[in-house]
Amino acid sequence: MSELPTCVESGERARLFPILAERSIEGRTLSIFLATLISVRPFAERLLEQMGRKIGPLAKLHAWTEVRFAHLDDDGHDRPDGLLIVDTGRAKWTALVEAKVRKSDIQAEQLARYLKIAKANKLDAVITLSNQFSLAPHHHPLSVSKPKHVELFHLSWMRVLTEAYLLLNEGIDDGDQEYILNEFKRFISHPSAGVESFTQMPPVWGDVTDTVQTGGSILIKPGKEVVQAWHQECQDLSLIFSRQIDAGVTQKLTRAQRADPSVRIDQDFEELRSAQKLSVELEVPDAADTVKVCADFTRRTVSVWMYVNAPGDKKRNSARLNWLLRQLPHEDEDGIHIRAQWPGTSPWTQISLSDARSNGDDLFAEKGDMTLLGFEVVSVVDLGHRFGQRQTFIKELEDAVPDFWERAGQNLRAWVKPAPKVKQERSEPETVSPTAISDSD
């Protein structure tokens, strides 16, 4: 497809080396992204599949920037940043693309106009890219009414970077495509591309933390603003963690939360107001358990932990504890604690990892004949007054998770019941023949 679609009056093909004014950072970054997308098939497959678009080997991708559509909104001044077309030969899927970089966010009013343009020009979707974070492409950071038959997706630039990073680590068979994607990764990682992480909580963060400390009630508007910022940070955290361990880390959510972002906002706001906590679970491939993270506004701490069941083939509590301790390295044990779970309503018990090694009996000294059920391995970071600092909180949180993982989480293994063994007295087939079994009765 060398010519523009009939719905487009003008536009430029997306290029790896766009000729644009220096001030056009958004246009340059988007052009390079779209050109990489249509040049590196595995990259396109990965990102488009997240939007529900599976592309076969014969499908062709085309992209333009600075497009002007034949049918515009009432003002007629809008010029969307780009257009992406997936041509399977039998059908075409078209998406209007709008990008923001640095501190610029997608605005609801502009997005509403672009959705109207998409409908008027019979496009299938609108895709936005910015430094705003969303749980998944179909969870848009803005709540807008979209026309029927027009899909709406959002990609954070950090998600784009992370997918490129993970794909390169997995390996790409085509050397040219690997080279292009690696150069794209280098470009988008540079500050000049305008791609940024989530760096601070909103201005109301300090007010909300102070309200909790003084025993006040958290109001709905600032409380939900904090919750929404927490969700943005949780997504950034999962992407950062993914790049650190070379594996895709995702947030564990209920089906209802995945279907409707407002459900999660409401539920987390209730947790914040009633328990003064915000929490998230991160799913790590092949890990013994999810990595649980909790920001406690009352104690002003960040806790990270994982749970493992106690081994069922160990009868004594001391043997069960030793099974766990053998998994954990002896170095750098500061701040790591062991919590033991007991049957029924019996309270959990806790000691530091170093005390567990030297005086492990203290963990179950008051539990009598009870058998412990499982363990939590926990790291607690006490932030004190720094908890209320918008940037410091983010930095400490993003340090706490990989620190726990490196010192404890990556070493944990879930207990697996051993496979059954052949009994010594039944090692020969004759010993379990019908005659032998009959004689033993």
GROMACS .gro file of C-alpha atoms in nm:
model
  441
    1MET     CA    1   0.000   0.000   0.000
    2SER     CA    2   0.206   0.290  -0.129
    3GLU     CA    3  -0.083   0.537  -0.148
    4LEU     CA    4  -0.274   0.698   0.134
    5PRO     CA    5  -0.615   0.551   0.221
    6THR     CA    6  -0.908   0.736   0.070
    7CYS     CA    7  -1.013   0.868   0.411
    8VAL     CA    8  -0.681   1.054   0.448
    9GLU     CA    9  -0.615   1.379   0.262
   10SER     CA   10  -0.247   1.407   0.354
   11GLY     CA   11   0.021   1.238   0.561
   12GLU     CA   12   0.381   1.118   0.574
   13ARG     CA   13   0.496   0.759   0.584
   14ALA     CA   14   0.631   0.662   0.927
   15ARG     CA   15   1.009   0.657   0.904
   16LEU     CA   16   1.295   0.536   1.120
   17PHE     CA   17   1.479   0.861   1.044
   18PRO     CA   18   1.207   1.129   1.030
   19ILE     CA   19   1.291   1.478   0.909
   20LEU     CA   20   1.110   1.694   1.160
   21ALA     CA   21   1.173   2.015   1.350
   22GLU     CA   22   1.367   1.972   1.673
   23ARG     CA   23   1.066   2.090   1.872
   24SER     CA   24   0.852   1.807   1.730
   25ILE     CA   25   0.956   1.550   1.990
   26GLU     CA   26   0.620   1.374   1.986
   27GLY     CA   27   0.619   1.342   1.607
   28ARG     CA   28   0.973   1.209   1.598
   29THR     CA   29   0.920   0.954   1.875
   30LEU     CA   30   0.593   0.829   1.724
   31SER     CA   31   0.736   0.806   1.371
   32ILE     CA   32   1.029   0.597   1.491
   33PHE     CA   33   0.795   0.378   1.698
   34LEU     CA   34   0.553   0.314   1.410
   35ALA     CA   35   0.838   0.249   1.166
   36THR     CA   36   0.986  -0.001   1.411
   37LEU     CA   37   0.646  -0.162   1.457
   38ILE     CA   38   0.599  -0.229   1.085
   39SER     CA   39   0.963  -0.340   1.043
   40VAL     CA   40   0.994  -0.582   1.335
   41ARG     CA   41   0.716  -0.840   1.301
   42PRO     CA   42   0.756  -1.007   1.646
   43PHE     CA   43   0.732  -0.662   1.810
   44ALA     CA   44   0.412  -0.583   1.621
   45GLU     CA   45   0.267  -0.924   1.700
   46ARG     CA   46   0.332  -0.880   2.071
   47LEU     CA   47   0.181  -0.533   2.103
   48LEU     CA   48  -0.115  -0.587   1.872
   49GLU     CA   49  -0.205  -0.916   2.037
   50GLN     CA   50  -0.250  -0.723   2.361
   51MET     CA   51  -0.517  -0.526   2.176
   52GLY     CA   52  -0.687  -0.843   2.056
   53ARG     CA   53  -0.541  -0.827   1.704
   54LYS     CA   54  -0.358  -1.141   1.596
   55ILE     CA   55  -0.166  -1.088   1.273
   56GLY     CA   56  -0.076  -1.378   1.048
   57PRO     CA   57   0.249  -1.418   0.853
   58LEU     CA   58   0.094  -1.277   0.533
   59ALA     CA   59  -0.051  -0.965   0.693
   60LYS     CA   60   0.107  -0.632   0.600
   61LEU     CA   61   0.143  -0.330   0.824
   62HIS     CA   62   0.145   0.032   0.707
   63ALA     CA   63   0.180   0.353   0.905
   64TRP     CA   64   0.163   0.727   0.843
   65THR     CA   65   0.226   1.031   1.058
   66GLU     CA   66   0.087   1.386   1.057
   67VAL     CA   67  -0.231   1.266   0.893
   68ARG     CA   68  -0.523   1.484   0.795
   69PHE     CA   69  -0.854   1.306   0.751
   70ALA     CA   70  -1.119   1.385   0.493
   71HIS     CA   71  -1.392   1.394   0.756
   72LEU     CA   72  -1.294   1.601   1.057
   73ASP     CA   73  -1.476   1.728   1.362
   74ASP     CA   74  -1.669   2.056   1.359
   75ASP     CA   75  -1.358   2.273   1.404
   76GLY     CA   76  -1.166   2.102   1.127
   77HIS     CA   77  -0.828   2.184   1.280
   78ASP     CA   78  -0.731   1.848   1.430
   79ARG     CA   79  -0.439   1.661   1.283
   80PRO     CA   80  -0.389   1.328   1.462
   81ASP     CA   81  -0.032   1.212   1.503
   82GLY     CA   82  -0.058   0.888   1.310
   83LEU     CA   83  -0.249   0.612   1.135
   84LEU     CA   84  -0.180   0.238   1.157
   85ILE     CA   85  -0.323  -0.015   0.911
   86VAL     CA   86  -0.313  -0.395   0.938
   87ASP     CA   87  -0.395  -0.547   0.597
   88THR     CA   88  -0.461  -0.921   0.600
   89GLY     CA   89  -0.556  -0.932   0.230
   90ARG     CA   90  -0.919  -1.005   0.312
   91ALA     CA   91  -0.978  -0.723   0.558
   92LYS     CA   92  -0.814  -0.410   0.692
   93TRP     CA   93  -0.797  -0.293   1.051
   94THR     CA   94  -0.728   0.079   1.086
   95ALA     CA   95  -0.637   0.277   1.395
   96LEU     CA   96  -0.587   0.647   1.456
   97VAL     CA   97  -0.280   0.703   1.676
   98GLU     CA   98  -0.221   0.994   1.914
   99ALA     CA   99   0.101   1.031   2.115
  100LYS     CA  100   0.221   1.247   2.402
  101VAL     CA  101   0.567   1.257   2.560
  102ARG     CA  102   0.731   1.404   2.869
  103LYS     CA  103   0.477   1.561   3.108
  104SER     CA  104   0.206   1.599   2.844
  105ASP     CA  105  -0.099   1.383   2.910
  106ILE     CA  106  -0.379   1.272   2.683
  107GLN     CA  107  -0.666   1.516   2.733
  108ALA     CA  108  -1.026   1.397   2.750
  109GLU     CA  109  -1.159   1.671   2.521
  110GLN     CA  110  -0.904   1.598   2.248
  111LEU     CA  111  -0.958   1.224   2.281
  112ALA     CA  112  -1.333   1.269   2.242
  113ARG     CA  113  -1.276   1.462   1.918
  114TYR     CA  114  -1.045   1.193   1.782
  115LEU     CA  115  -1.300   0.926   1.861
  116LYS     CA  116  -1.551   1.124   1.654
  117ILE     CA  117  -1.299   1.150   1.370
  118ALA     CA  118  -1.245   0.774   1.386
  119LYS     CA  119  -1.618   0.712   1.362
  120ALA     CA  120  -1.666   0.964   1.078
  121ASN     CA  121  -1.385   0.803   0.876
  122LYS     CA  122  -1.495   0.447   0.960
  123LEU     CA  123  -1.175   0.362   1.148
  124ASP     CA  124  -1.171   0.062   1.378
  125ALA     CA  125  -0.980   0.201   1.675
  126VAL     CA  126  -0.801   0.486   1.845
  127ILE     CA  127  -0.465   0.413   2.010
  128THR     CA  128  -0.307   0.661   2.250
  129LEU     CA  129   0.051   0.657   2.376
  130SER     CA  130   0.184   0.864   2.665
  131ASN     CA  131   0.371   0.841   2.993
  132GLN     CA  132   0.039   0.770   3.166
  133PHE     CA  133   0.010   0.409   3.283
  134SER     CA  134  -0.273   0.162   3.243
  135LEU     CA  135  -0.312  -0.197   3.357
  136ALA     CA  136  -0.379  -0.322   3.004
  137PRO     CA  137  -0.430  -0.158   2.663
  138HIS     CA  138  -0.809  -0.177   2.695
  139HIS     CA  139  -0.795  -0.001   3.036
  140HIS     CA  140  -0.767   0.359   2.925
  141PRO     CA  141  -0.642   0.612   3.185
  142LEU     CA  142  -0.924   0.846   3.081
  143SER     CA  143  -1.292   0.779   3.121
  144VAL     CA  144  -1.459   0.888   2.797
  145SER     CA  145  -1.766   0.785   2.604
  146LYS     CA  146  -1.657   0.611   2.285
  147PRO     CA  147  -1.869   0.562   1.974
  148LYS     CA  148  -2.010   0.225   1.886
  149HIS     CA  149  -1.779   0.009   1.675
  150VAL     CA  150  -1.469   0.215   1.762
  151GLU     CA  151  -1.224   0.049   2.001
  152LEU     CA  152  -1.006   0.252   2.238
  153PHE     CA  153  -0.660   0.141   2.353
  154HIS     CA  154  -0.373   0.293   2.547
  155LEU     CA  155  -0.005   0.204   2.567
  156SER     CA  156   0.236   0.365   2.807
  157TRP     CA  157   0.577   0.431   2.659
  158MET     CA  158   0.724   0.226   2.942
  159ARG     CA  159   0.511  -0.071   2.835
  160VAL     CA  160   0.647  -0.028   2.481
  161LEU     CA  161   1.004  -0.013   2.614
  162THR     CA  162   0.951  -0.317   2.837
  163GLU     CA  163   0.806  -0.529   2.558
  164ALA     CA  164   1.102  -0.439   2.335
  165TYR     CA  165   1.342  -0.521   2.618
  166LEU     CA  166   1.185  -0.860   2.692
  167LEU     CA  167   1.160  -0.952   2.324
  168LEU     CA  168   1.529  -0.878   2.268
  169ASN     CA  169   1.620  -1.094   2.567
  170GLU     CA  170   1.413  -1.380   2.427
  171GLY     CA  171   1.588  -1.342   2.092
  172ILE     CA  172   1.474  -1.255   1.739
  173ASP     CA  173   1.567  -1.489   1.453
  174ASP     CA  174   1.601  -1.217   1.191
  175GLY     CA  175   1.926  -1.026   1.243
  176ASP     CA  176   1.808  -0.707   1.073
  177GLN     CA  177   1.490  -0.694   1.280
  178GLU     CA  178   1.688  -0.757   1.597
  179TYR     CA  179   1.921  -0.469   1.509
  180ILE     CA  180   1.632  -0.230   1.441
  181LEU     CA  181   1.455  -0.318   1.766
  182ASN     CA  182   1.775  -0.284   1.966
  183GLU     CA  183   1.835   0.062   1.817
  184PHE     CA  184   1.474   0.155   1.896
  185LYS     CA  185   1.528   0.043   2.255
  186ARG     CA  186   1.838   0.263   2.278
  187PHE     CA  187   1.649   0.559   2.131
  188ILE     CA  188   1.341   0.533   2.349
  189SER     CA  189   1.556   0.487   2.660
  190HIS     CA  190   1.730   0.821   2.598
  191PRO     CA  191   1.586   1.128   2.774
  192SER     CA  192   1.553   1.308   2.440
  193ALA     CA  193   1.271   1.070   2.341
  194GLY     CA  194   1.054   1.213   2.618
  195VAL     CA  195   0.975   0.876   2.779
  196GLU     CA  196   0.944   0.889   3.158
  197SER     CA  197   0.859   0.666   3.452
  198PHE     CA  198   0.602   0.739   3.719
  199THR     CA  199   0.810   0.950   3.958
  200GLN     CA  200   0.585   1.097   4.225
  201MET     CA  201   0.248   1.069   4.394
  202PRO     CA  202  -0.005   1.352   4.344
  203PRO     CA  203  -0.003   1.672   4.553
  204VAL     CA  204  -0.284   1.538   4.777
  205TRP     CA  205  -0.057   1.250   4.889
  206GLY     CA  206   0.081   1.448   5.185
  207ASP     CA  207  -0.268   1.556   5.292
  208VAL     CA  208  -0.397   1.198   5.287
  209THR     CA  209  -0.101   1.063   5.485
  210ASP     CA  210  -0.142   1.344   5.741
  211THR     CA  211  -0.514   1.269   5.769
  212VAL     CA  212  -0.439   0.908   5.862
  213GLN     CA  213  -0.174   1.010   6.117
  214THR     CA  214  -0.417   1.248   6.289
  215GLY     CA  215  -0.701   0.997   6.293
  216GLY     CA  216  -0.915   1.181   6.040
  217SER     CA  217  -1.145   1.042   5.773
  218ILE     CA  218  -1.017   1.024   5.416
  219LEU     CA  219  -1.240   1.218   5.177
  220ILE     CA  220  -1.356   1.058   4.853
  221LYS     CA  221  -1.197   1.294   4.600
  222PRO     CA  222  -0.839   1.303   4.738
  223GLY     CA  223  -0.863   0.939   4.840
  224LYS     CA  224  -0.954   0.821   4.491
  225GLU     CA  225  -0.689   1.047   4.340
  226VAL     CA  226  -0.431   0.869   4.558
  227VAL     CA  227  -0.573   0.529   4.460
  228GLN     CA  228  -0.553   0.610   4.089
  229ALA     CA  229  -0.193   0.725   4.131
  230TRP     CA  230  -0.120   0.403   4.322
  231HIS     CA  231  -0.254   0.202   4.028
  232GLN     CA  232  -0.030   0.395   3.788
  233GLU     CA  233   0.271   0.329   4.011
  234CYS     CA  234   0.182  -0.041   4.046
  235GLN     CA  235   0.186  -0.076   3.668
  236ASP     CA  236   0.517   0.108   3.641
  237LEU     CA  237   0.652  -0.109   3.923
  238SER     CA  238   0.554  -0.429   3.741
  239LEU     CA  239   0.722  -0.304   3.422
  240ILE     CA  240   1.041  -0.205   3.606
  241PHE     CA  241   1.048  -0.542   3.783
  242SER     CA  242   0.995  -0.717   3.448
  243ARG     CA  243   1.302  -0.549   3.305
  244GLN     CA  244   1.506  -0.629   3.615
  245ILE     CA  245   1.439  -1.004   3.605
  246ASP     CA  246   1.394  -1.050   3.228
  247ALA     CA  247   1.044  -1.191   3.269
  248GLY     CA  248   0.693  -1.055   3.233
  249VAL     CA  249   0.553  -0.948   3.570
  250THR     CA  250   0.181  -0.877   3.591
  251GLN     CA  251  -0.061  -0.765   3.858
  252LYS     CA  252  -0.297  -1.026   4.002
  253LEU     CA  253  -0.653  -0.901   3.975
  254THR     CA  254  -1.002  -1.045   3.993
  255ARG     CA  255  -1.203  -1.094   3.677
  256ALA     CA  256  -1.427  -0.802   3.774
  257GLN     CA  257  -1.126  -0.574   3.828
  258ARG     CA  258  -0.985  -0.665   3.488
  259ALA     CA  259  -1.316  -0.602   3.317
  260ASP     CA  260  -1.382  -0.265   3.478
  261PRO     CA  261  -1.105  -0.041   3.624
  262SER     CA  262  -1.360   0.146   3.837
  263VAL     CA  263  -1.425  -0.172   4.037
  264ARG     CA  264  -1.064  -0.182   4.149
  265ILE     CA  265  -1.062   0.190   4.225
  266ASP     CA  266  -1.368   0.155   4.449
  267GLN     CA  267  -1.235  -0.155   4.626
  268ASP     CA  268  -0.891  -0.007   4.688
  269PHE     CA  269  -1.045   0.317   4.812
  270GLU     CA  270  -1.244   0.118   5.067
  271GLU     CA  271  -0.923  -0.057   5.176
  272LEU     CA  272  -0.752   0.280   5.209
  273ARG     CA  273  -1.036   0.432   5.410
  274SER     CA  274  -1.105   0.133   5.637
  275ALA     CA  275  -0.760  -0.024   5.682
  276GLN     CA  276  -0.537   0.272   5.590
  277LYS     CA  277  -0.349   0.050   5.346
  278LEU     CA  278  -0.292   0.010   4.973
  279SER     CA  279  -0.177  -0.324   4.837
  280VAL     CA  280  -0.099  -0.512   4.519
  281GLU     CA  281   0.004  -0.866   4.422
  282LEU     CA  282   0.261  -0.921   4.149
  283GLU     CA  283   0.264  -1.247   3.954
  284VAL     CA  284   0.616  -1.358   3.866
  285PRO     CA  285   0.663  -1.653   3.627
  286ASP     CA  286   0.763  -1.976   3.805
  287ALA     CA  287   0.777  -1.811   4.149
  288ALA     CA  288   0.671  -1.997   4.463
  289ASP     CA  289   0.396  -1.742   4.525
  290THR     CA  290   0.282  -1.397   4.420
  291VAL     CA  291   0.490  -1.108   4.552
  292LYS     CA  292   0.263  -0.910   4.783
  293VAL     CA  293   0.326  -0.541   4.843
  294CYS     CA  294   0.155  -0.323   5.102
  295ALA     CA  295   0.187   0.047   5.184
  296ASP     CA  296   0.068   0.095   5.544
  297PHE     CA  297  -0.034   0.456   5.608
  298THR     CA  298  -0.070   0.405   5.984
  299ARG     CA  299   0.272   0.249   6.042
  300ARG     CA  300   0.424   0.439   5.749
  301THR     CA  301   0.590   0.125   5.617
  302VAL     CA  302   0.627  -0.061   5.290
  303SER     CA  303   0.608  -0.439   5.329
  304VAL     CA  304   0.693  -0.703   5.069
  305TRP     CA  305   0.635  -1.072   5.126
  306MET     CA  306   0.565  -1.417   4.986
  307TYR     CA  307   0.388  -1.719   5.135
  308VAL     CA  308   0.480  -2.087   5.115
  309ASN     CA  309   0.303  -2.388   5.262
  310ALA     CA  310   0.496  -2.587   5.520
  311PRO     CA  311   0.625  -2.922   5.390
  312GLY     CA  312   0.368  -3.195   5.453
  313ASP     CA  313   0.630  -3.468   5.487
  314LYS     CA  314   0.787  -3.301   5.792
  315LYS     CA  315   0.611  -3.374   6.121
  316ARG     CA  316   0.803  -3.157   6.367
  317ASN     CA  317   0.772  -2.779   6.355
  318SER     CA  318   1.149  -2.745   6.386
  319ALA     CA  319   1.195  -2.961   6.075
  320ARG     CA  320   0.942  -2.751   5.886
  321LEU     CA  321   1.124  -2.432   5.985
  322ASN     CA  322   1.462  -2.577   5.888
  323TRP     CA  323   1.320  -2.669   5.546
  324LEU     CA  324   1.244  -2.300   5.493
  325LEU     CA  325   1.572  -2.170   5.637
  326ARG     CA  326   1.776  -2.388   5.404
  327GLN     CA  327   1.625  -2.197   5.111
  328LEU     CA  328   1.733  -1.854   5.235
  329PRO     CA  329   2.091  -1.724   5.206
  330HIS     CA  330   2.281  -1.629   5.522
  331GLU     CA  331   2.405  -1.299   5.381
  332ASP     CA  332   2.227  -0.966   5.431
  333GLU     CA  333   1.944  -1.083   5.658
  334ASP     CA  334   1.862  -0.740   5.804
  335GLY     CA  335   1.496  -0.651   5.781
  336ILE     CA  336   1.384  -1.001   5.680
  337HIS     CA  337   1.129  -1.169   5.909
  338ILE     CA  338   0.955  -1.506   5.926
  339ARG     CA  339   0.585  -1.528   6.008
  340ALA     CA  340   0.430  -1.863   6.094
  341GLN     CA  341   0.065  -1.949   6.026
  342TRP     CA  342  -0.124  -2.173   6.270
  343PRO     CA  343  -0.455  -2.363   6.254
  344GLY     CA  344  -0.787  -2.192   6.311
  345THR     CA  345  -0.785  -1.852   6.475
  346SER     CA  346  -0.454  -1.898   6.654
  347PRO     CA  347  -0.245  -1.582   6.601
  348TRP     CA  348   0.050  -1.582   6.366
  349THR     CA  349   0.394  -1.567   6.525
  350GLN     CA  350   0.693  -1.374   6.395
  351ILE     CA  351   1.069  -1.355   6.450
  352SER     CA  352   1.355  -1.211   6.250
  353LEU     CA  353   1.538  -1.435   6.006
  354SER     CA  354   1.858  -1.415   6.211
  355ASP     CA  355   1.670  -1.515   6.529
  356ALA     CA  356   1.501  -1.798   6.342
  357ARG     CA  357   1.843  -1.944   6.269
  358SER     CA  358   1.974  -1.910   6.625
  359ASN     CA  359   1.656  -1.954   6.832
  360GLY     CA  360   1.402  -2.105   6.597
  361ASP     CA  361   1.202  -2.262   6.881
  362ASP     CA  362   1.083  -1.912   6.978
  363LEU     CA  363   0.860  -1.916   6.671
  364PHE     CA  364   0.643  -2.195   6.813
  365ALA     CA  365   0.732  -2.198   7.185
  366GLU     CA  366   0.378  -2.105   7.293
  367LYS     CA  367   0.189  -2.319   7.041
  368GLY     CA  368   0.201  -2.651   7.223
  369ASP     CA  369   0.114  -2.945   6.999
  370MET     CA  370  -0.013  -2.730   6.712
  371THR     CA  371   0.142  -2.791   6.371
  372LEU     CA  372   0.232  -2.482   6.173
  373LEU     CA  373   0.069  -2.457   5.832
  374GLY     CA  374   0.290  -2.220   5.636
  375PHE     CA  375   0.530  -1.930   5.634
  376GLU     CA  376   0.545  -1.574   5.517
  377VAL     CA  377   0.889  -1.438   5.441
  378VAL     CA  378   0.862  -1.062   5.489
  379SER     CA  379   1.069  -0.751   5.433
  380VAL     CA  380   0.952  -0.434   5.609
  381VAL     CA  381   1.087  -0.088   5.523
  382ASP     CA  382   1.006   0.173   5.788
  383LEU     CA  383   0.986   0.511   5.613
  384GLY     CA  384   0.869   0.724   5.904
  385HIS     CA  385   0.809   1.085   5.798
  386ARG     CA  386   0.952   1.007   5.451
  387PHE     CA  387   0.634   0.808   5.378
  388GLY     CA  388   0.454   1.137   5.311
  389GLN     CA  389   0.713   1.263   5.063
  390ARG     CA  390   0.576   1.219   4.710
  391GLN     CA  391   0.899   1.127   4.531
  392THR     CA  392   1.071   0.949   4.820
  393PHE     CA  393   0.778   0.711   4.863
  394ILE     CA  394   0.801   0.604   4.498
  395LYS     CA  395   1.177   0.554   4.513
  396GLU     CA  396   1.160   0.349   4.834
  397LEU     CA  397   0.879   0.135   4.695
  398GLU     CA  398   1.064   0.066   4.370
  399ASP     CA  399   1.376  -0.026   4.570
  400ALA     CA  400   1.191  -0.247   4.819
  401VAL     CA  401   1.048  -0.498   4.572
  402PRO     CA  402   1.368  -0.599   4.386
  403ASP     CA  403   1.560  -0.589   4.716
  404PHE     CA  404   1.321  -0.844   4.870
  405TRP     CA  405   1.326  -1.055   4.556
  406GLU     CA  406   1.704  -1.068   4.542
  407ARG     CA  407   1.750  -1.143   4.913
  408ALA     CA  408   1.461  -1.384   4.961
  409GLY     CA  409   1.188  -1.421   4.699
  410GLN     CA  410   1.395  -1.567   4.416
  411ASN     CA  411   1.522  -1.841   4.649
  412LEU     CA  412   1.183  -1.963   4.772
  413ARG     CA  413   1.048  -2.292   4.640
  414ALA     CA  414   0.699  -2.423   4.702
  415TRP     CA  415   0.680  -2.762   4.872
  416VAL     CA  416   0.585  -3.042   4.633
  417LYS     CA  417   0.466  -3.373   4.767
  418PRO     CA  418   0.729  -3.637   4.683
  419ALA     CA  419   0.642  -3.898   4.422
  420PRO     CA  420   0.546  -4.239   4.568
  421LYS     CA  421   0.826  -4.496   4.596
  422VAL     CA  422   0.825  -4.872   4.542
  423LYS     CA  423   0.802  -5.055   4.874
  424GLN     CA  424   1.110  -5.265   4.948
  425GLU     CA  425   0.902  -5.579   5.000
  426ARG     CA  426   0.723  -5.523   4.666
  427SER     CA  427   1.023  -5.464   4.444
  428GLU     CA  428   0.955  -5.779   4.238
  429PRO     CA  429   0.640  -5.810   4.020
  430GLU     CA  430   0.564  -6.152   4.173
  431THR     CA  431   0.512  -5.990   4.513
  432VAL     CA  432   0.204  -5.805   4.387
  433SER     CA  433   0.057  -6.082   4.169
  434PRO     CA  434  -0.304  -6.191   4.238
  435THR     CA  435  -0.175  -6.505   4.409
  436ALA     CA  436   0.063  -6.312   4.635
  437ILE     CA  437  -0.206  -6.061   4.725
  438SER     CA  438  -0.452  -6.345   4.802
  439ASP     CA  439  -0.198  -6.525   5.020
  440SER     CA  440  -0.135  -6.208   5.221
  441ASP     CA  441  -0.503  -6.181   5.325
   0.00000   0.00000   0.00000
